[in-house]
Coordinates of N, CA and C in Angstrom, one line a residue:
X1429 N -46.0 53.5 342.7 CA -45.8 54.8 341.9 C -45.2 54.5 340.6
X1430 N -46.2 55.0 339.6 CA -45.5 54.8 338.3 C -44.7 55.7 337.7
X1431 N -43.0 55.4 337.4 CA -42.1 56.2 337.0 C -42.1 56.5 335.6
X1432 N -41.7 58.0 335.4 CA -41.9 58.3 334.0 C -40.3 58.7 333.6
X1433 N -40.3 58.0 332.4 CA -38.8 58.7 331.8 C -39.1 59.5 331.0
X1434 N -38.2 60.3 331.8 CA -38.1 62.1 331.5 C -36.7 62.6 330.2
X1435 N -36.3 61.3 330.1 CA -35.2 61.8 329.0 C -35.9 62.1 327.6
X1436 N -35.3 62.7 327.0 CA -35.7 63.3 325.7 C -35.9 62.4 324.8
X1437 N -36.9 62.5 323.6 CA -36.7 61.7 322.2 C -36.1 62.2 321.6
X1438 N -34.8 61.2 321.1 CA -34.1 62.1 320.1 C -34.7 61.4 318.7
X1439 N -35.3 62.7 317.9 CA -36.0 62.5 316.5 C -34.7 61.9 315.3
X1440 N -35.7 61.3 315.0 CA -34.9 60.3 313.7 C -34.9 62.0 312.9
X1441 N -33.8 61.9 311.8 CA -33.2 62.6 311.2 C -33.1 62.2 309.6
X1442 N -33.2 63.3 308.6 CA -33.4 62.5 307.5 C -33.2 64.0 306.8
X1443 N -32.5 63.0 305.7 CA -31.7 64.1 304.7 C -32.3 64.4 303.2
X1444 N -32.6 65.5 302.9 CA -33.1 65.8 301.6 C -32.1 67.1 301.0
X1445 N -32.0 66.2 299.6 CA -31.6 67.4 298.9 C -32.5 68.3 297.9
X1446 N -32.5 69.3 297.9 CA -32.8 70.4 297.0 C -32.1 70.6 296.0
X1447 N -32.1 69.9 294.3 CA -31.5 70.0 293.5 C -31.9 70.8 292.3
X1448 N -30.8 71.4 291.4 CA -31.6 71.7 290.0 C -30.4 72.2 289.6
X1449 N -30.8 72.9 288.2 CA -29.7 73.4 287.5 C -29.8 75.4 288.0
X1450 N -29.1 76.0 287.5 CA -28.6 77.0 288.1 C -29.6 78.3 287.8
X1451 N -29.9 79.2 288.9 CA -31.3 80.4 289.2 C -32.7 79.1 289.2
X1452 N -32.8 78.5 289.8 CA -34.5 77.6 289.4 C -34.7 78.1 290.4
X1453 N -34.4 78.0 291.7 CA -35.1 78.2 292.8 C -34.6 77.5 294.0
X1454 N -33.7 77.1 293.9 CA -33.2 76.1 295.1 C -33.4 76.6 296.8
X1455 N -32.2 78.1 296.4 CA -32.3 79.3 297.6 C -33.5 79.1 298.2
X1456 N -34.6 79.6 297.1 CA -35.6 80.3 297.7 C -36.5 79.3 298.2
X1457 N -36.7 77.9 297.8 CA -37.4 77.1 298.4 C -37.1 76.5 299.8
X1458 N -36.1 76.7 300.0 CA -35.6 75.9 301.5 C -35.7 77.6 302.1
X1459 N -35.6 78.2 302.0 CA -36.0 79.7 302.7 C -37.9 79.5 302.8
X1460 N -38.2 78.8 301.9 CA -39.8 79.1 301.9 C -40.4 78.1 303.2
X1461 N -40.0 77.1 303.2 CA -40.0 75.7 304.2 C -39.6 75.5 305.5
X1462 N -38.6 76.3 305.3 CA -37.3 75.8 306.9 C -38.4 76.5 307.9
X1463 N -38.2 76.1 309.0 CA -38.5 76.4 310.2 C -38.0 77.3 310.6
X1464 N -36.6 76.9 310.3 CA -35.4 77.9 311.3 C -35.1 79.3 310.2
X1465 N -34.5 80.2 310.7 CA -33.7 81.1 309.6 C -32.4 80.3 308.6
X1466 N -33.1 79.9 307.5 CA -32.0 78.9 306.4 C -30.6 79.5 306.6
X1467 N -29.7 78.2 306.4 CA -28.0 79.1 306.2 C -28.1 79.1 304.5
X1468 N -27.7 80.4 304.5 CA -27.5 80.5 303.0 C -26.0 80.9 302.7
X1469 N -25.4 80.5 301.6 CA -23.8 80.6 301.3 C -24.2 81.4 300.1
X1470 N -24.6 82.3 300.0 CA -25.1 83.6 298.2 C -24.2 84.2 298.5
X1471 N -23.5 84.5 297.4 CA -22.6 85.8 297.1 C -22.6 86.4 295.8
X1472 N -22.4 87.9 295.5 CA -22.6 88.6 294.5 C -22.0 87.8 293.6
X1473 N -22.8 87.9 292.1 CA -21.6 87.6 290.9 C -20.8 88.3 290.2
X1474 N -20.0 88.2 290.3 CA -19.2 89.0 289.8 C -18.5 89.0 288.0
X1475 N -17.7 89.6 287.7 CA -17.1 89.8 286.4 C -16.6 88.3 286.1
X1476 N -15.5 87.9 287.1 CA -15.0 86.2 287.0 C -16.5 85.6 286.6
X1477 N -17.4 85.2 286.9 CA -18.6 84.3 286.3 C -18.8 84.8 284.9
X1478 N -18.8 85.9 284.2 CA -18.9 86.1 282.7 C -18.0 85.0 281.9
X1479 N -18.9 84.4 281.8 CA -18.7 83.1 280.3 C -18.2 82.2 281.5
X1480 N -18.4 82.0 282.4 CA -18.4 80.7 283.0 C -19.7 80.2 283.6
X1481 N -20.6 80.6 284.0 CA -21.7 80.4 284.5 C -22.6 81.0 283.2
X1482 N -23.6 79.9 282.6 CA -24.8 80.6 281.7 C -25.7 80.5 282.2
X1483 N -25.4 81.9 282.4 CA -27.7 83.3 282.6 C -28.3 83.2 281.3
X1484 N -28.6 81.8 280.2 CA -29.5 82.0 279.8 C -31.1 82.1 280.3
X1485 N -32.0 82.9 279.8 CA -33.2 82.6 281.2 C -33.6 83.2 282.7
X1486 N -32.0 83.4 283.0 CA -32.2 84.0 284.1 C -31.2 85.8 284.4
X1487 N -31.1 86.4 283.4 CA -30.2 87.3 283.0 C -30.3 88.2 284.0
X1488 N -31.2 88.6 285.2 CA -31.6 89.6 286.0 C -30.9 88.7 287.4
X1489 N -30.1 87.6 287.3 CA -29.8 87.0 288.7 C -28.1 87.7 288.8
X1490 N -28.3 87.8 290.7 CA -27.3 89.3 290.6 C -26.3 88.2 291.6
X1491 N -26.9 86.7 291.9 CA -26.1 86.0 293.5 C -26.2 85.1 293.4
X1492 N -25.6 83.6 293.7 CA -25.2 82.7 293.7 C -24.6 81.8 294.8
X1493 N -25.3 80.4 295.4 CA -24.9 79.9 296.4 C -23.9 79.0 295.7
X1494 N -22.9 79.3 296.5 CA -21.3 78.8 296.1 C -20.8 77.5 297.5
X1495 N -21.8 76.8 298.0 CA -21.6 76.0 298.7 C -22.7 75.4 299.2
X1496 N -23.7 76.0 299.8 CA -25.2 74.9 299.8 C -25.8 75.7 300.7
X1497 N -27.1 75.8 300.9 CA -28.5 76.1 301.6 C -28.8 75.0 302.9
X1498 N -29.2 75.5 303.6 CA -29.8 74.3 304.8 C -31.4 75.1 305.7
X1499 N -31.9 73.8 305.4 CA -32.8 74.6 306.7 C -33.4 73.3 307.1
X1500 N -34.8 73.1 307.7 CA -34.7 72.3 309.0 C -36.3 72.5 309.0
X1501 N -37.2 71.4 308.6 CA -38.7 71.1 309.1 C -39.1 69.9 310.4
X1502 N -39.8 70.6 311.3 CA -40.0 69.4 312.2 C -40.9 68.7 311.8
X1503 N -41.3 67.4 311.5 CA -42.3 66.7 310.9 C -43.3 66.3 312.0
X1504 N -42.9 65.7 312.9 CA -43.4 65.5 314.4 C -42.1 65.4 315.6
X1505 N -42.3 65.2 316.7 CA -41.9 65.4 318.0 C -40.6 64.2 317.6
X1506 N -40.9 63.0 316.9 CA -39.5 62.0 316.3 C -39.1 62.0 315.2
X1507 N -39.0 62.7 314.0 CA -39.1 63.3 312.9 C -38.9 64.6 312.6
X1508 N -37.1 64.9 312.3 CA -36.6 66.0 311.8 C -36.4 65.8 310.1
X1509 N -36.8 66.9 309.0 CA -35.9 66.8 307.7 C -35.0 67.7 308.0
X1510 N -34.1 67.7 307.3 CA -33.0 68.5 306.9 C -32.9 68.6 305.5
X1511 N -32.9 70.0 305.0 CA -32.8 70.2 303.8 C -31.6 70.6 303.6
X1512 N -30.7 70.4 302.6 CA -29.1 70.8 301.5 C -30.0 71.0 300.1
X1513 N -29.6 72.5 300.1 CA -29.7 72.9 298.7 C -28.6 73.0 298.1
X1514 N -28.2 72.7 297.3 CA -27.0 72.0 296.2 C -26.8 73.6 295.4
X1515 N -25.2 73.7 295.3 CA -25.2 74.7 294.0 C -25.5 74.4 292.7
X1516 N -25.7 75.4 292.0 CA -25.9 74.8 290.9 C -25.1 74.8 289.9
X1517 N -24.4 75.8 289.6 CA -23.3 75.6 288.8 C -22.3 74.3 289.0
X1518 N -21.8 74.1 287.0 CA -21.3 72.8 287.3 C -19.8 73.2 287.6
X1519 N -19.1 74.1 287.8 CA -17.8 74.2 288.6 C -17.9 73.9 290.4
X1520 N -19.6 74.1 290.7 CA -19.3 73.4 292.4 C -19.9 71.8 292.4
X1521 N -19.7 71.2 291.4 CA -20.7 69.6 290.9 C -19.7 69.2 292.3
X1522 N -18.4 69.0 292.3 CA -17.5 68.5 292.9 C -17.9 68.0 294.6
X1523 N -19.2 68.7 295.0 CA -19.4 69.0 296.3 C -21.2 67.7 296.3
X1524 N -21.1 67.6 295.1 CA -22.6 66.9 295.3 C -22.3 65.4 295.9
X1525 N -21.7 64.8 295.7 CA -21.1 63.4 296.5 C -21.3 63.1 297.7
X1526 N -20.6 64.1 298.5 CA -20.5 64.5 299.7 C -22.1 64.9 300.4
X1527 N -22.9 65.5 299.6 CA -23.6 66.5 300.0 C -25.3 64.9 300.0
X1528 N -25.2 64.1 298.8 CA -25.7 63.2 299.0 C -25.4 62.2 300.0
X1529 N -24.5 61.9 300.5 CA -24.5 60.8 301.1 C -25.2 60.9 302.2
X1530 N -25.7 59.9 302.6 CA -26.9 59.8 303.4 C -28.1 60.0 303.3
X1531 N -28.3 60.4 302.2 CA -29.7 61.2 301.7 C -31.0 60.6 301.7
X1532 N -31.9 60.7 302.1 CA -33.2 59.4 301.7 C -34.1 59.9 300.9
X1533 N -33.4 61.2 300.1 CA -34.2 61.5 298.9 C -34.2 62.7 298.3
X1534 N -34.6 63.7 297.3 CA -34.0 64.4 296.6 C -35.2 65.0 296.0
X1535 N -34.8 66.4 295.7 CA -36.5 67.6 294.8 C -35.2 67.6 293.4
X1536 N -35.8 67.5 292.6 CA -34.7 68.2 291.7 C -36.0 69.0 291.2
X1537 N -35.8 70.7 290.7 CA -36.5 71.8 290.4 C -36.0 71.9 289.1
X1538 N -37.1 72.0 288.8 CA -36.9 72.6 286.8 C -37.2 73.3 286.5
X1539 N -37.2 74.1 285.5 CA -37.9 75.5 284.7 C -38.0 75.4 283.8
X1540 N -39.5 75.0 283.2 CA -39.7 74.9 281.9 C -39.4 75.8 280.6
X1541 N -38.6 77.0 280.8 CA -38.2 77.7 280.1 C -36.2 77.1 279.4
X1542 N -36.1 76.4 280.3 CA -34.9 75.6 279.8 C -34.8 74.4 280.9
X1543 N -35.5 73.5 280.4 CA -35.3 71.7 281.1 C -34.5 71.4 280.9
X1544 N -33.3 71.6 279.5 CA -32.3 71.2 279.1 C -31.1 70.7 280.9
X1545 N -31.6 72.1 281.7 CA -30.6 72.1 282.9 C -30.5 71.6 283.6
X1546 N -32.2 70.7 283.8 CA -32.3 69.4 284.6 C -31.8 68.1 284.2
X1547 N -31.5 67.9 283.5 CA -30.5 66.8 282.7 C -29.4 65.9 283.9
X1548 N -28.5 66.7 284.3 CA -27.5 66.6 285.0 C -27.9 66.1 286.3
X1549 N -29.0 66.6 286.6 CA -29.1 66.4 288.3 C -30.3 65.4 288.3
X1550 N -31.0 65.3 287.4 CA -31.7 63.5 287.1 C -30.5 62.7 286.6
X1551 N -29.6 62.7 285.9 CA -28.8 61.7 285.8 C -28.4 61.2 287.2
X1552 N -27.5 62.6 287.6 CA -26.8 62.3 289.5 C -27.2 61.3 290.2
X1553 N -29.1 61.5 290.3 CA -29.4 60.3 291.1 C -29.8 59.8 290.6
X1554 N -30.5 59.0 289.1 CA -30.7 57.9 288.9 C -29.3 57.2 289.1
X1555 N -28.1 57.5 288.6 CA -27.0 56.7 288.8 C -26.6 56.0 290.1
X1556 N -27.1 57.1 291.0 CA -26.6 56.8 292.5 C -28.0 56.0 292.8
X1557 N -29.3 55.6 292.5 CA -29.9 55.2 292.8 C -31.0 56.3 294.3
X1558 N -31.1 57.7 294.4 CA -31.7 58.0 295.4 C -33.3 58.7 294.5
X1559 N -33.7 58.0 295.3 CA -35.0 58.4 294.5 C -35.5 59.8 294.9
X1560 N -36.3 60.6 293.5 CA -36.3 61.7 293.4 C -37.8 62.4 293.3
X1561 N -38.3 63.8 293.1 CA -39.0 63.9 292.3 C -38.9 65.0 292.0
X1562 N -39.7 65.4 291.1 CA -39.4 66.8 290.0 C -40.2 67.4 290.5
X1563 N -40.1 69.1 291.0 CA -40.8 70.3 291.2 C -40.7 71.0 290.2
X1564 N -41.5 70.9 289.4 CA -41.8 72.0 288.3 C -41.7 73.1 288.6
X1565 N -41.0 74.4 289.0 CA -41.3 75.6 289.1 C -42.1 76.6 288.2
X1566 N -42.9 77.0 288.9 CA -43.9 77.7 287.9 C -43.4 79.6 288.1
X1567 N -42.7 79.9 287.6 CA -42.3 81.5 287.7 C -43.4 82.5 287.7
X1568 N -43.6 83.0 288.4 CA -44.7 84.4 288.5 C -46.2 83.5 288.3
X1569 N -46.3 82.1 288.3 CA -47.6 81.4 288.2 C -48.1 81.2 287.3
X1570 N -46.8 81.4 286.5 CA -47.2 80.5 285.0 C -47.0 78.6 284.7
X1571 N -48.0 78.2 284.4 CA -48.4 77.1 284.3 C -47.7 76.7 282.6
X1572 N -47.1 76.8 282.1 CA -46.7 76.7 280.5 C -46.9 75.6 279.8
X1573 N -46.8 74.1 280.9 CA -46.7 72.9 280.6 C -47.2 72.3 281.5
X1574 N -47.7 70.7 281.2 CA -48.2 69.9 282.6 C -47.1 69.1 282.7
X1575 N -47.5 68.6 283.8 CA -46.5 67.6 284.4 C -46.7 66.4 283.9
X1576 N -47.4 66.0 282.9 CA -47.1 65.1 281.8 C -46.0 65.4 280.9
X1577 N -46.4 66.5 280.5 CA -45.8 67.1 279.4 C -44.3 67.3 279.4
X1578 N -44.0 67.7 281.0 CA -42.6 67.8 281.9 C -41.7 66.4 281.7
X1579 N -42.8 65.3 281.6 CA -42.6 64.0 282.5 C -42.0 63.4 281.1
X1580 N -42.6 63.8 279.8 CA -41.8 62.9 278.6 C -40.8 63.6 278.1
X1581 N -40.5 65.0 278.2 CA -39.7 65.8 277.6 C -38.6 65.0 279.0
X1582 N -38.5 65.0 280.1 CA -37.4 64.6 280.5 C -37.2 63.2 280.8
X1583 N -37.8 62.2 279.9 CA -37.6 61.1 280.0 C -37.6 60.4 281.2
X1584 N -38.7 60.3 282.1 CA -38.5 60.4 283.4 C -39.5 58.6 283.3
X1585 N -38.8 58.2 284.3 CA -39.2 56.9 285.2 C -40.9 57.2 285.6
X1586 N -42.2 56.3 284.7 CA -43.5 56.6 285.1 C -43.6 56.6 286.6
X1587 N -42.7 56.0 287.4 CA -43.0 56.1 289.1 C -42.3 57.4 289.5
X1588 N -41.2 58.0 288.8 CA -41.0 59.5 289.4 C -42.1 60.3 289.2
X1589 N -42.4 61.1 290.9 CA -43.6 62.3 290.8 C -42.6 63.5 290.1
X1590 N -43.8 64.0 289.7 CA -43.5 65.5 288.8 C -44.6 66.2 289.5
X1591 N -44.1 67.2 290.2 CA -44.9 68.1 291.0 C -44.8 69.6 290.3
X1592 N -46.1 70.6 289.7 CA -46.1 71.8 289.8 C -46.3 72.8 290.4
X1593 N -45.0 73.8 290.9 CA -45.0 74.2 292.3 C -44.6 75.7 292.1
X1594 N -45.3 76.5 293.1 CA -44.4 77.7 293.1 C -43.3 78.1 294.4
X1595 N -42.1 78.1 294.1 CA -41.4 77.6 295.5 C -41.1 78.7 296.2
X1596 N -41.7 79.5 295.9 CA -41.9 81.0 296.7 C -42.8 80.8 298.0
X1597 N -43.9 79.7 297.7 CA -44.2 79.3 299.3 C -44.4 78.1 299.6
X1598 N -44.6 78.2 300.9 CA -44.5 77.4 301.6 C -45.2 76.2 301.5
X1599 N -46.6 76.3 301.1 CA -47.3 74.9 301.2 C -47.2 74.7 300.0
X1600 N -46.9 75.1 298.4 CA -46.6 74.7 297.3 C -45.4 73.5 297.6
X1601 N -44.8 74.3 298.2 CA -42.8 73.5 298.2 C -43.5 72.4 299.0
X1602 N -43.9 72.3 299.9 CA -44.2 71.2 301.1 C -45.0 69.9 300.2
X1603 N -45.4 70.3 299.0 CA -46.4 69.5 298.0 C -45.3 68.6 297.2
X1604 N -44.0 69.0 297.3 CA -42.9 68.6 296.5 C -42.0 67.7 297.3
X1605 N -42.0 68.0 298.7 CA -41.1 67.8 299.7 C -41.9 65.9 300.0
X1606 N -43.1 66.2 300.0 CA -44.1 65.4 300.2 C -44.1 64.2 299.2
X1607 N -44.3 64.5 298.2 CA -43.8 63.6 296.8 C -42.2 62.9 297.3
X1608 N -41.4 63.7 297.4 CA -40.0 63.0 297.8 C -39.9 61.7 298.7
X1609 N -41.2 62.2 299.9 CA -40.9 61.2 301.2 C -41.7 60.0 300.3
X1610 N -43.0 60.2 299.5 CA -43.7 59.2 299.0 C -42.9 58.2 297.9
X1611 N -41.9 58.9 297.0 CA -41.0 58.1 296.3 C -40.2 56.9 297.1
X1612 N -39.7 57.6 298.1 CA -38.2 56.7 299.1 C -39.1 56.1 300.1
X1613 N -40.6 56.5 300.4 CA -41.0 55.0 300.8 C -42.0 53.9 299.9
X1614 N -42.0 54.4 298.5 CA -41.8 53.4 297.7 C -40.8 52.3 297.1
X1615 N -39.7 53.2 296.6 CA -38.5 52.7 297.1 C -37.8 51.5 297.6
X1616 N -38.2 51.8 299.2 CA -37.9 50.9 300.1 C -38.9 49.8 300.0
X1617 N -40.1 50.5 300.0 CA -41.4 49.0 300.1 C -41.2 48.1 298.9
X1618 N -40.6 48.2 297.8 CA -39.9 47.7 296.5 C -39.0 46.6 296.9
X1619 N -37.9 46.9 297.7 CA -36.7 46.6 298.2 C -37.3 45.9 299.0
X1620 N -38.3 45.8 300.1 CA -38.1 44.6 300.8 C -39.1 43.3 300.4
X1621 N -39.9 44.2 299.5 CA -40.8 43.2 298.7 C -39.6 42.2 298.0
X1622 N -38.3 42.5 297.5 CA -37.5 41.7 296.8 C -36.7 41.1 297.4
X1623 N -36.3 41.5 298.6 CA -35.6 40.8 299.6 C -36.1 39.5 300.1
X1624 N -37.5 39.7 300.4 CA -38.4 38.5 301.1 C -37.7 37.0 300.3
X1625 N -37.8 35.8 301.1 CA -37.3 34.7 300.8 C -38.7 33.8 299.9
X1626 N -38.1 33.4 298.9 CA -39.3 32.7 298.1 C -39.8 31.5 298.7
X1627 N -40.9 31.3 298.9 CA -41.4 29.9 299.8 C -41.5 28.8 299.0
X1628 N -41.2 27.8 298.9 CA -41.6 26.6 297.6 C -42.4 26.0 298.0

């Protein structure tokens, strides 16, 4: 009689951040993706954020995640992501350290109405080394620039993807999330191509 083990697969686990500078879209993309009902940390803005947080661009935003987003895609039966959306303002920067470690890869989201605010969070991980890629957010479905065009204004590494997305849904963001996994297993196939021992 052939015996079957009945214990569970526990799925490999893997960490993605949802980055960008502040109102791009962070919230709403891991709300567009997650499987589960996302944790979201939003809270009203209040009078204290006047002149500390700049709404250039985004003047109609009434809330703000003040600690991070999570939600949760099953990829297959051994394969979980986990998504951390990052705040954006630079008075919660202090939490991104933490929030990367472990990470096997990263969306940073831009808005081509001010790229200036993707700056910061392409520095973060080029420095740290976690490879990334850019979701262009397209607002109401406006296309304004290509992802060339994205790709020299932000000085970007020709092997970072630049994805144009609307992160309102779901198979848009998934097109981004997708790019991520293809960067970090580039990445890695880099890394062990340099590891290998030279034969003489």
């Amino acid at each position: 009689m052939v015996s079957v083990n009945s214990d569970p697969v526990m799925p490999t686990a893997l960490k993605i951040l949802i980055a960008g500078g502040f109102g791009v879209g962070k919230t709403t993309m891991v709300a567009a993706v997650s499987e589960v009902p996302p944790l979201e940390t939003e809270e009203r803005m209040t009078e204290a954020s006047l002149g500390v947080d700049d709404l250039s661009g985004v003047e109609g935003k009434s809330s703000t995640t003040v600690a991070m987003d999570f939600g949760r895609i099953t990829i297959a039966p051994e394969l979980v992501l986990y998504l951390f959306g990052t705040p954006g303002q630079d008075r919660f920067w202090f939490m991104w350290d933490d929030l990367a470690t472990g990470a096997l890869g990263a969306v940073v989201l831009a808005d081509t109405r001010r790229l200036e605010a993707s700056f910061a969070s392409i520095d973060f991980f080029e420095e740290r080394g976690v490879p990334f890629a850019v979701g262009v957010n397209c607002f109401h479905g406006r296309r304004d620039c290509s992802a060339e065009q994205v790709r020299a204004a932000l000085d970007l590494d020709p092997a970072t993807p630049v994805v144009l997305c609307d992160v309102r849904e779901r198979a848009s963001s998934k097109q981004v999330l997708l790019a991520v996994l293809e960067a970090a297993r580039a990445k890695a196939a880099t890394h062990r191509a340099a590891a290998r021992p030279v034969v003489l």
